[in-house]
XYZ file of C-alpha atoms in Angstrom:
251
model
C 106.624 108.776 94.590
C 106.385 112.555 95.141
C 103.258 114.276 93.924
C 101.922 117.792 93.592
C 99.489 119.107 96.206
C 96.178 120.668 95.259
C 96.328 124.449 94.999
C 92.894 125.856 95.850
C 91.874 128.959 93.924
C 88.268 129.596 95.008
C 85.987 128.553 97.861
C 82.267 128.955 98.514
C 79.770 127.409 100.911
C 76.558 126.273 99.201
C 73.169 126.670 100.846
C 73.056 123.020 101.922
C 76.396 123.290 103.715
C 78.453 121.674 100.961
C 81.859 123.299 100.508
C 82.820 123.834 96.849
C 86.477 124.534 96.060
C 88.192 124.934 92.704
C 91.753 123.635 92.564
C 94.709 123.137 90.259
C 96.991 120.087 90.344
C 99.985 120.112 87.990
C 98.245 122.763 85.897
C 95.022 120.736 85.597
C 91.871 122.462 86.896
C 89.265 120.688 88.951
C 86.596 121.106 91.598
C 86.108 119.437 94.983
C 82.818 119.306 96.890
C 82.854 118.142 100.515
C 79.819 117.511 102.742
C 79.288 119.258 106.087
C 80.439 116.154 107.973
C 83.974 115.040 107.204
C 86.233 113.202 106.582
C 84.287 111.737 103.681
C 85.007 108.957 101.173
C 85.849 110.302 97.723
C 83.956 109.808 94.472
C 85.622 110.909 91.231
C 82.950 112.287 88.890
C 83.590 111.515 85.235
C 82.175 113.718 82.485
C 82.594 114.302 78.712
C 84.683 117.461 79.085
C 84.109 121.168 79.537
C 84.058 121.871 83.272
C 82.464 125.283 82.865
C 79.533 124.085 80.760
C 79.156 120.905 82.819
C 79.287 122.685 86.177
C 75.521 122.764 86.908
C 75.181 119.024 86.303
C 78.369 118.174 88.172
C 77.345 120.331 91.117
C 73.940 118.637 91.246
C 75.613 115.211 91.251
C 78.035 116.310 93.971
C 75.306 117.771 96.187
C 73.298 114.573 95.852
C 76.369 112.528 96.795
C 77.004 114.823 99.756
C 73.602 113.955 101.227
C 74.904 110.375 101.445
C 78.172 111.471 103.041
C 80.482 111.519 100.019
C 83.016 114.037 98.818
C 83.103 114.488 95.033
C 85.950 115.671 92.822
C 86.293 116.168 89.099
C 89.012 117.426 86.759
C 89.009 118.860 83.263
C 89.539 116.269 80.537
C 92.648 116.505 78.350
C 91.985 118.740 75.342
C 88.864 120.316 76.887
C 88.115 123.717 78.376
C 91.208 125.906 78.552
C 93.613 122.990 78.319
C 95.849 122.551 75.285
C 93.906 121.108 72.339
C 94.479 117.579 71.059
C 94.301 117.990 67.256
C 94.183 114.264 66.483
C 91.301 113.740 68.910
C 89.475 116.776 67.550
C 89.884 115.431 64.014
C 88.476 112.049 65.048
C 85.523 113.810 66.711
C 84.817 115.663 63.448
C 84.947 112.375 61.517
C 82.504 110.826 63.999
C 80.010 113.669 63.616
C 80.331 113.542 59.828
C 79.647 109.807 59.811
C 76.607 110.191 62.068
C 75.199 113.052 59.976
C 75.559 110.951 56.842
C 73.971 107.902 58.447
C 77.215 105.951 58.098
C 78.674 103.560 60.653
C 81.296 104.847 63.059
C 84.420 102.769 62.435
C 86.575 101.166 65.109
C 89.472 103.319 63.901
C 87.548 106.528 64.585
C 86.530 105.312 68.051
C 90.101 104.354 68.938
C 91.526 107.701 67.803
C 88.788 109.578 69.654
C 88.842 107.739 72.980
C 92.152 105.989 73.628
C 94.341 109.141 73.704
C 91.975 110.592 76.331
C 92.233 107.424 78.406
C 96.038 107.376 78.202
C 96.247 110.978 79.441
C 93.325 111.188 81.857
C 93.963 108.098 83.974
C 97.397 109.185 85.310
C 95.923 112.627 85.968
C 93.098 111.084 87.993
C 95.621 109.050 89.955
C 97.540 112.245 90.728
C 94.258 113.808 91.833
C 93.654 110.929 94.238
C 97.189 111.320 95.592
C 96.674 115.015 96.280
C 93.125 114.955 97.651
C 93.627 112.036 100.032
C 96.163 114.155 101.925
C 93.393 116.615 102.875
C 91.867 116.299 106.374
C 88.285 116.326 105.037
C 88.756 113.630 102.354
C 89.278 109.942 102.994
C 89.329 106.618 101.227
C 88.123 104.347 99.847
C 87.592 105.908 96.414
C 84.901 105.386 93.787
C 84.559 106.485 90.164
C 81.182 107.528 88.782
C 80.199 108.581 85.267
C 81.847 108.696 81.859
C 83.936 108.566 79.740
C 83.314 104.818 80.230
C 86.721 103.754 78.918
C 88.447 106.056 81.422
C 86.563 104.483 84.315
C 87.416 100.960 83.182
C 91.132 101.735 82.790
C 91.253 103.552 86.140
C 89.636 100.637 87.957
C 92.102 98.285 86.285
C 95.317 100.126 87.219
C 94.397 101.991 90.430
C 94.047 99.752 93.525
C 92.392 102.539 95.547
C 89.261 102.358 93.359
C 86.844 100.255 95.404
C 83.660 100.707 93.349
C 82.905 101.693 89.768
C 79.747 103.398 88.509
C 79.620 103.690 84.707
C 77.326 105.772 82.512
C 77.069 103.751 79.287
C 76.736 106.754 77.014
C 79.991 107.022 75.092
C 81.706 105.171 72.274
C 83.792 102.274 73.500
C 86.987 100.890 71.956
C 87.320 97.135 71.711
C 90.518 97.443 73.742
C 88.324 98.572 76.652
C 86.369 95.315 76.460
C 89.652 93.451 76.883
C 90.564 95.583 79.901
C 87.116 95.007 81.412
C 87.863 91.290 81.624
C 90.389 92.102 84.354
C 88.239 94.561 86.332
C 87.006 92.824 89.474
C 85.692 95.648 91.696
C 81.898 95.978 92.179
C 80.307 97.749 89.200
C 76.996 99.538 88.624
C 76.278 100.251 84.931
C 73.583 102.761 83.990
C 72.246 102.364 80.447
C 69.715 104.659 78.782
C 68.076 102.316 76.296
C 67.185 104.961 73.701
C 70.367 107.052 73.935
C 71.239 108.064 70.375
C 74.871 108.634 71.423
C 75.259 105.184 72.881
C 76.155 101.946 71.134
C 73.705 99.793 73.065
C 75.169 96.500 71.889
C 78.700 97.532 72.842
C 77.441 98.608 76.274
C 75.912 95.158 76.780
C 79.167 93.558 75.642
C 81.013 95.652 78.216
C 78.722 94.514 81.008
C 79.202 90.903 79.965
C 82.987 91.331 79.820
C 83.430 92.832 83.295
C 85.019 90.266 85.599
C 83.377 91.656 88.739
C 81.597 89.142 90.929
C 79.084 91.857 91.812
C 77.843 93.837 88.840
C 74.471 95.445 88.164
C 73.022 96.679 84.883
C 70.262 99.268 85.231
C 68.540 100.022 81.925
C 65.948 102.772 81.639
C 63.808 103.834 78.731
C 64.634 107.270 77.364
C 67.501 109.207 75.861
C 70.728 110.688 77.161
C 69.096 113.374 79.305
C 66.155 111.260 80.447
C 67.785 109.526 83.402
C 65.063 109.053 86.057
C 65.716 110.374 89.591
C 65.579 106.908 91.111
C 68.588 105.872 89.002
C 70.763 108.349 90.885
C 69.364 107.135 94.189
C 70.183 103.537 93.257
C 73.736 104.531 92.338
C 74.044 106.263 95.732
C 73.031 103.072 97.498
C 75.594 101.141 95.447
C 78.421 103.435 96.518
C 77.211 103.463 100.119
C 77.527 99.668 100.228
C 81.034 99.603 98.874
C 82.524 102.812 100.259
C 81.234 102.106 103.798
C 78.854 105.017 104.276
C 75.644 104.637 106.270
C 72.783 106.277 104.380
C 70.402 108.462 106.419
C 67.172 106.751 107.428
């Protein structure tokens, strides 16, 4: 099937030699980081939306991945940043915050209306991103997915055969439909769980790990909240991707 190429809009060389380039694919903005030595296997970096506000964290993740020989790409989530709003999703997000502020449970209906429309839109966009970036001379397969939204990563691994490894950040609300999809995901998986994350349904995250059909799956649980991920957790995730994306880590 024909696909749109990446149109690069900016380019800058970071002090560690990583090349950072902003791009647009079918009107969707994103950023690609490539290490000094290429071609490099590609990791898609998931995030909760808002490329501009998330840029420092995404850049730090990409620079860390580059030290292990990976290229990293990310795109803006549907309804986030300067993309067209999704009123139904925004309404569900408001309902979620209202329920949390009132100490009420977050219903399955709210979770479905918040997450599933993002999954339905984002996954084909990520597949188009893979199509475009794998044509570049400095990007190569296989491809991994790292981060959140968790449900997006699960769906992508289910429908996209080029995803060879899946790293999930268990820090977002998870529809029950995602648990069903996880039962068909068989690529290697590394799940990072912050035990005291107030924005994470710990029990649902454990159910997800149990549901994943992967023969190799690892659950790494750390004490602390959403922003308390210890440095060694990132290093462990790097080793996971190095095993399954065929990159030799520096000694």
